[in-house]
Short mmCIF file of C-alpha atoms in Angstrom, two decimals:
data_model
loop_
_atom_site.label_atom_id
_atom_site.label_comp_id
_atom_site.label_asym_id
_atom_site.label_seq_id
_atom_site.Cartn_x
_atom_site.Cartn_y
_atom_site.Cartn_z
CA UNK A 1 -12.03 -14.77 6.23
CA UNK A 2 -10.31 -11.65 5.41
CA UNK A 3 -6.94 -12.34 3.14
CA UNK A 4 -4.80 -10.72 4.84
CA UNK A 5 -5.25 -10.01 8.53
CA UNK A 6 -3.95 -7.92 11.36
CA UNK A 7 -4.40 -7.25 14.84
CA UNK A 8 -5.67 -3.55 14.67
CA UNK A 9 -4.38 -3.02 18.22
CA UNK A 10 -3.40 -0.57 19.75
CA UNK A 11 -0.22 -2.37 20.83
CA UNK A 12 1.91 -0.53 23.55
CA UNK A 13 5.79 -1.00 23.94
CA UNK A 14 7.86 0.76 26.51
CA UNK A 15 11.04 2.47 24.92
CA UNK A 16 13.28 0.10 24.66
CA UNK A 17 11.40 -2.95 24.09
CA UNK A 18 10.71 -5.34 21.28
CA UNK A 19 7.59 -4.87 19.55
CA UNK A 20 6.33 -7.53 17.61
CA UNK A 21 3.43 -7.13 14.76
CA UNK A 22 2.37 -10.28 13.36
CA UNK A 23 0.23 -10.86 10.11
CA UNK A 24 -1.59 -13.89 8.70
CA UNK A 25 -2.95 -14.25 5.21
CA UNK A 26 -4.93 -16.65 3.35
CA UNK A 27 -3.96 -17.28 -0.42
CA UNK A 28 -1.22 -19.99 -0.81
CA UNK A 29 -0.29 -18.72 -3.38
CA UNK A 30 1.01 -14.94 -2.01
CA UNK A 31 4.78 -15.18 -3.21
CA UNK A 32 5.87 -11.35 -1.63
CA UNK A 33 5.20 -9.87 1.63
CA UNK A 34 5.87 -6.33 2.87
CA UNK A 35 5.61 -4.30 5.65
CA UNK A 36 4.87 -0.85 5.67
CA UNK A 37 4.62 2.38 8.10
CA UNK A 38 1.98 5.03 7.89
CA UNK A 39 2.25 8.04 10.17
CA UNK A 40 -0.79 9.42 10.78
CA UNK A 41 -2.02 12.01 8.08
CA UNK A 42 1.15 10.30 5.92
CA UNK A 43 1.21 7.80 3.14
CA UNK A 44 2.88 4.19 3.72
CA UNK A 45 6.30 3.64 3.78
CA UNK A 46 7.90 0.86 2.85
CA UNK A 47 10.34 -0.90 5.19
CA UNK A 48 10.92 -4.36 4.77
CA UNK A 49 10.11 -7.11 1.92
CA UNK A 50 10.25 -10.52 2.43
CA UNK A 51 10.29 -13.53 -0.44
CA UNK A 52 11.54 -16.42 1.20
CA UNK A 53 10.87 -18.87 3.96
CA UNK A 54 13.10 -17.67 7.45
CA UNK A 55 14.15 -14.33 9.01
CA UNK A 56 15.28 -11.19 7.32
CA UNK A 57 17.02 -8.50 9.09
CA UNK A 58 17.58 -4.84 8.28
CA UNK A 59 18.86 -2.46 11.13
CA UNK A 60 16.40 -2.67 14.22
CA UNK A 61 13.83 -4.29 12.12
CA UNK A 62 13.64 -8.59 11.76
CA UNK A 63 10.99 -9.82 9.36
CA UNK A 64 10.10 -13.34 9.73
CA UNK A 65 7.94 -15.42 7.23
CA UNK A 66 6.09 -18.90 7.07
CA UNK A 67 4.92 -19.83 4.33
CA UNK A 68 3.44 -23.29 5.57
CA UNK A 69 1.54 -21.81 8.31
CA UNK A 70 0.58 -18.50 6.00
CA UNK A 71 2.13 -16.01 8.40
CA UNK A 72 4.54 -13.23 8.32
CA UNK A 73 5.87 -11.29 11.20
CA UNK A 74 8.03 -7.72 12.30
CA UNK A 75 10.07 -7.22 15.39
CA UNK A 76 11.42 -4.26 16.13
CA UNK A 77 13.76 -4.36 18.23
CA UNK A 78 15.43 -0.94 20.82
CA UNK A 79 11.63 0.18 20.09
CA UNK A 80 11.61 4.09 19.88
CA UNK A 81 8.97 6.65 20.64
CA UNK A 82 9.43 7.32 16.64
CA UNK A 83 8.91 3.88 16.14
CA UNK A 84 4.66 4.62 16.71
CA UNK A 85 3.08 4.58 13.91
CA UNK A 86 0.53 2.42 12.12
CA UNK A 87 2.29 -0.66 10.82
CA UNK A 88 0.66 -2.67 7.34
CA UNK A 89 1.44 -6.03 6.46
CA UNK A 90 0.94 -6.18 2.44
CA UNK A 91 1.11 -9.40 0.33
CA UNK A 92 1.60 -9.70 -3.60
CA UNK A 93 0.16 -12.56 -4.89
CA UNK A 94 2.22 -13.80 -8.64
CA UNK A 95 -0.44 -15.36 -10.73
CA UNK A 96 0.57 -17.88 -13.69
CA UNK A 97 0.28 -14.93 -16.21
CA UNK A 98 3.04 -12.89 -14.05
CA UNK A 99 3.24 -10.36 -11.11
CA UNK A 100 -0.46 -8.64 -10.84
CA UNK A 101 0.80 -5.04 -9.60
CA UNK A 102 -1.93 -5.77 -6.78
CA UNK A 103 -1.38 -5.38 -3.18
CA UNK A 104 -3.63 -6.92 -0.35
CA UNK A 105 -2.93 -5.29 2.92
CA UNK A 106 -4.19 -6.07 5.93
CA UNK A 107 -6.26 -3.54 8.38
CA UNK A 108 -2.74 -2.37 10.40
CA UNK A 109 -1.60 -2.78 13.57
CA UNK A 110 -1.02 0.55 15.55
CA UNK A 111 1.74 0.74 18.09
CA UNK A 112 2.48 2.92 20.43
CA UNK A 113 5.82 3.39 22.07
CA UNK A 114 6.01 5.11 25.43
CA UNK A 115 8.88 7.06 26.65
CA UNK B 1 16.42 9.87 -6.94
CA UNK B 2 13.08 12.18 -6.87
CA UNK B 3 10.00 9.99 -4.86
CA UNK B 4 6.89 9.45 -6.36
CA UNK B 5 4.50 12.91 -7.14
CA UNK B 6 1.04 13.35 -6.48
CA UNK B 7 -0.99 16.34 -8.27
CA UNK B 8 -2.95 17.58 -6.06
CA UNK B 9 -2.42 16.98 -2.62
CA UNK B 10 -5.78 18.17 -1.68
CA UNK B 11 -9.43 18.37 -3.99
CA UNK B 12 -12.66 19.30 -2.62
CA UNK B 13 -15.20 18.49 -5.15
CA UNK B 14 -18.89 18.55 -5.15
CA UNK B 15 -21.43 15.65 -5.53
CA UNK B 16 -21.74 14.60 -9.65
CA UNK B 17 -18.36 16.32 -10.57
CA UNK B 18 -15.65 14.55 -11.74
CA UNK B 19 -11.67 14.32 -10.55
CA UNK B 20 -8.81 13.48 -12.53
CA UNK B 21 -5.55 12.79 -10.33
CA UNK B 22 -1.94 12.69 -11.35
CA UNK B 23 0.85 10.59 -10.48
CA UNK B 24 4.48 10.33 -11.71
CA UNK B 25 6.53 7.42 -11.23
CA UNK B 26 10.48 7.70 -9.84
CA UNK B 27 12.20 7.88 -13.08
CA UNK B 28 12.89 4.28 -14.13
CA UNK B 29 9.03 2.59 -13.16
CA UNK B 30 6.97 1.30 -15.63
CA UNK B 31 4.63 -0.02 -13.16
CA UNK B 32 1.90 2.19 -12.21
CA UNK B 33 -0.75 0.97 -9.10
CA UNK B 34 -3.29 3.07 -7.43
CA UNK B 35 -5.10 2.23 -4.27
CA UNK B 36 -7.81 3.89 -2.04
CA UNK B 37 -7.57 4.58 1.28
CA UNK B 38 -10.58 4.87 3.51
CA UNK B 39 -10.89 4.52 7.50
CA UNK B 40 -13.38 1.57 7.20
CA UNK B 41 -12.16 -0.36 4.09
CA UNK B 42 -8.12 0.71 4.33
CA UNK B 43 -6.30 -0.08 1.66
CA UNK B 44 -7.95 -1.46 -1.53
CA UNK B 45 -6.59 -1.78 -4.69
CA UNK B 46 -7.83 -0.25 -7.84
CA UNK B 47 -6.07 -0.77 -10.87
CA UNK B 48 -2.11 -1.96 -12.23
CA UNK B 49 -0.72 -0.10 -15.00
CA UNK B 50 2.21 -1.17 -17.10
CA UNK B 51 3.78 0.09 -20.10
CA UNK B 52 0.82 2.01 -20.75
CA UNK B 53 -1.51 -1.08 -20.51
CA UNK B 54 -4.02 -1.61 -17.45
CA UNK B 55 -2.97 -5.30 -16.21
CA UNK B 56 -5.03 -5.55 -13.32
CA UNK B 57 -8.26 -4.07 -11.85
CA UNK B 58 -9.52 -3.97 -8.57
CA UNK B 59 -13.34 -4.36 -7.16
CA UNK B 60 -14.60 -0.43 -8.00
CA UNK B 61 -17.41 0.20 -9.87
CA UNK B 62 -16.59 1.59 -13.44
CA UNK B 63 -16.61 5.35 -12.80
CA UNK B 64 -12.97 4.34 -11.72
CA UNK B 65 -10.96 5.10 -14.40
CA UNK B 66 -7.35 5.37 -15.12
CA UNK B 67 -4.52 5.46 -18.18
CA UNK B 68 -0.86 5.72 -18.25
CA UNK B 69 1.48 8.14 -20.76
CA UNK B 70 4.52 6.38 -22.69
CA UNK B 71 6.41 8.27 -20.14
CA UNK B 72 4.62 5.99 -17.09
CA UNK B 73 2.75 9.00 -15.57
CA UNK B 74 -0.35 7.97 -15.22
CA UNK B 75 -4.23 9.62 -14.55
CA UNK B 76 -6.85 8.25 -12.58
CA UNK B 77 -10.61 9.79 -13.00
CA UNK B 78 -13.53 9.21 -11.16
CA UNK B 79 -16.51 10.59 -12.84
CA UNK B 80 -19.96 11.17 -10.86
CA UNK B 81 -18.47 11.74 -7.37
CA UNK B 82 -20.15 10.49 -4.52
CA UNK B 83 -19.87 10.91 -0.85
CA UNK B 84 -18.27 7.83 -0.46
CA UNK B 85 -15.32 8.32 -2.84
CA UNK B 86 -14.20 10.64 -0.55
CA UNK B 87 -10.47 9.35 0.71
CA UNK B 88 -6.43 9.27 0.38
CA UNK B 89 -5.86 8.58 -3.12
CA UNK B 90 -2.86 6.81 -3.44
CA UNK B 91 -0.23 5.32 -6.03
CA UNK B 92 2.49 3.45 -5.68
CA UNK B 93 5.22 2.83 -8.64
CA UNK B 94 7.32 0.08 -8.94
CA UNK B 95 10.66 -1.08 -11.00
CA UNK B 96 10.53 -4.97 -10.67
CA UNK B 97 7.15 -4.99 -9.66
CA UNK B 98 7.55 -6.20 -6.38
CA UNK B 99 8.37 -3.99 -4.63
CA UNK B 100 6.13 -0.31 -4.48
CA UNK B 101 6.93 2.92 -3.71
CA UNK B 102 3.89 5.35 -2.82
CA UNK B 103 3.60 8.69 -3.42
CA UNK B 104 2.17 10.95 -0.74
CA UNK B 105 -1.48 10.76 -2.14
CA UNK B 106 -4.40 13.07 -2.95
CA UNK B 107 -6.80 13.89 -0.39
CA UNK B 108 -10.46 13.72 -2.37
CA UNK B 109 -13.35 15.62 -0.06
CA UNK B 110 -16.71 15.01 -1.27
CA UNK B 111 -19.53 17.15 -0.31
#
């Protein structure tokens, strides 16, 4: 079982739409979780972080996190043609000893938004 | 505030050469990460650094190498290229080490 996991997709959304992007991961003990963008041929960008149980919202973007069923989700909502892109769900796991630096992301999810 | 920097954005090196790429922080990180980027693996972690000290290390074999400068720029080197080291190169810095910021990443061609 990979530790963090993604459905690689593609996903297509009509303009306008909600797109949503879900991610599960394995480790208990994962403490942060992040989404980033990648356009293609660009590096990731972050655009949400999560820490706690429930739904956090930022502009068109909701992410949601469940920590007893090990999943984290992103809706976008008013999905724009800009909006496709390769989305990554990342996950920070806090040992004893202190934050680790280390990222896990999963494989991406690509979406594509059609006019 | 300035992004992160990557020096250089593109490297074509040659089979049993080594690489040494640069990163610098946005002004205020101490925390240093690098990860490779490959179409079959993705995104894998190779090594934490923090106030000059390597806190973490990812699965790479030990021709990955990397340091960081009292002012949290920080080198990674890969001695004895091979043809599957070739990939996006990235770091990513970090204030409260949560949250990380990449740069725009090196593109390393092996042939």
């Amino acid at each position: 079982q990979k530790e963090v996991e993604q459905n690689s997709g593609p996903l297509s959304v009509p303009e306008g739409a909600i797109a949503s992007l879900n991610c599960t991961y394995s480790d208990r003990g994962s403490q942060s979780f992040f989404w980033y963008r990648q356009y293609s041929g660009k590096s990731p960008e972050l655009i949400m972080s999560i820490y706690s149980n429930g739904d956090k919202e930022d502009g068109r973007f909701t992410a949601q996190l469940n920590k007893a069923s090990q999943y984290v989700s992103l809706l976008i909502r008013d999905s724009q043609p800009s909006d496709s892109a390769t989305y990554l769900c990342a996950v920070n796991i806090i040992k004893s000893s202190g934050n680790t630096g280390k990222l896990i992301f999963g494989q991406g999810t690509t979406l594509q938004v059609k006019p | 505030k300035a992004g992160v920097t990557q020096t250089p954005r593109y490297l074509i090196k040659t089979r049993g050469q080594q690489v040494t790429l640069s990163c610098s922080p946005i002004s205020g990180h101490r925390s240093v990460s690098w990860y490779q980027q490959t179409p079959g693996q993705g995104l894998q972690f190779l090594f934490e650094y923090f106030s000059e000290t390597q806190r973490n290390k990812g699965n790479f074999p030990g021709r990955f190498s990397g340091r960081q400068f009292s002012n949290s720029r920080s080198e990674m080197n890969v001695s004895t290229l091979e043809l599957g080291d070739s990939a996006l190169y990235l770091c990513a810095s970090s204030y409260s080490n949560y949250e990380q910021y990449f740069g725009p990443g090196t593109r390393l061609t092996v042939t």
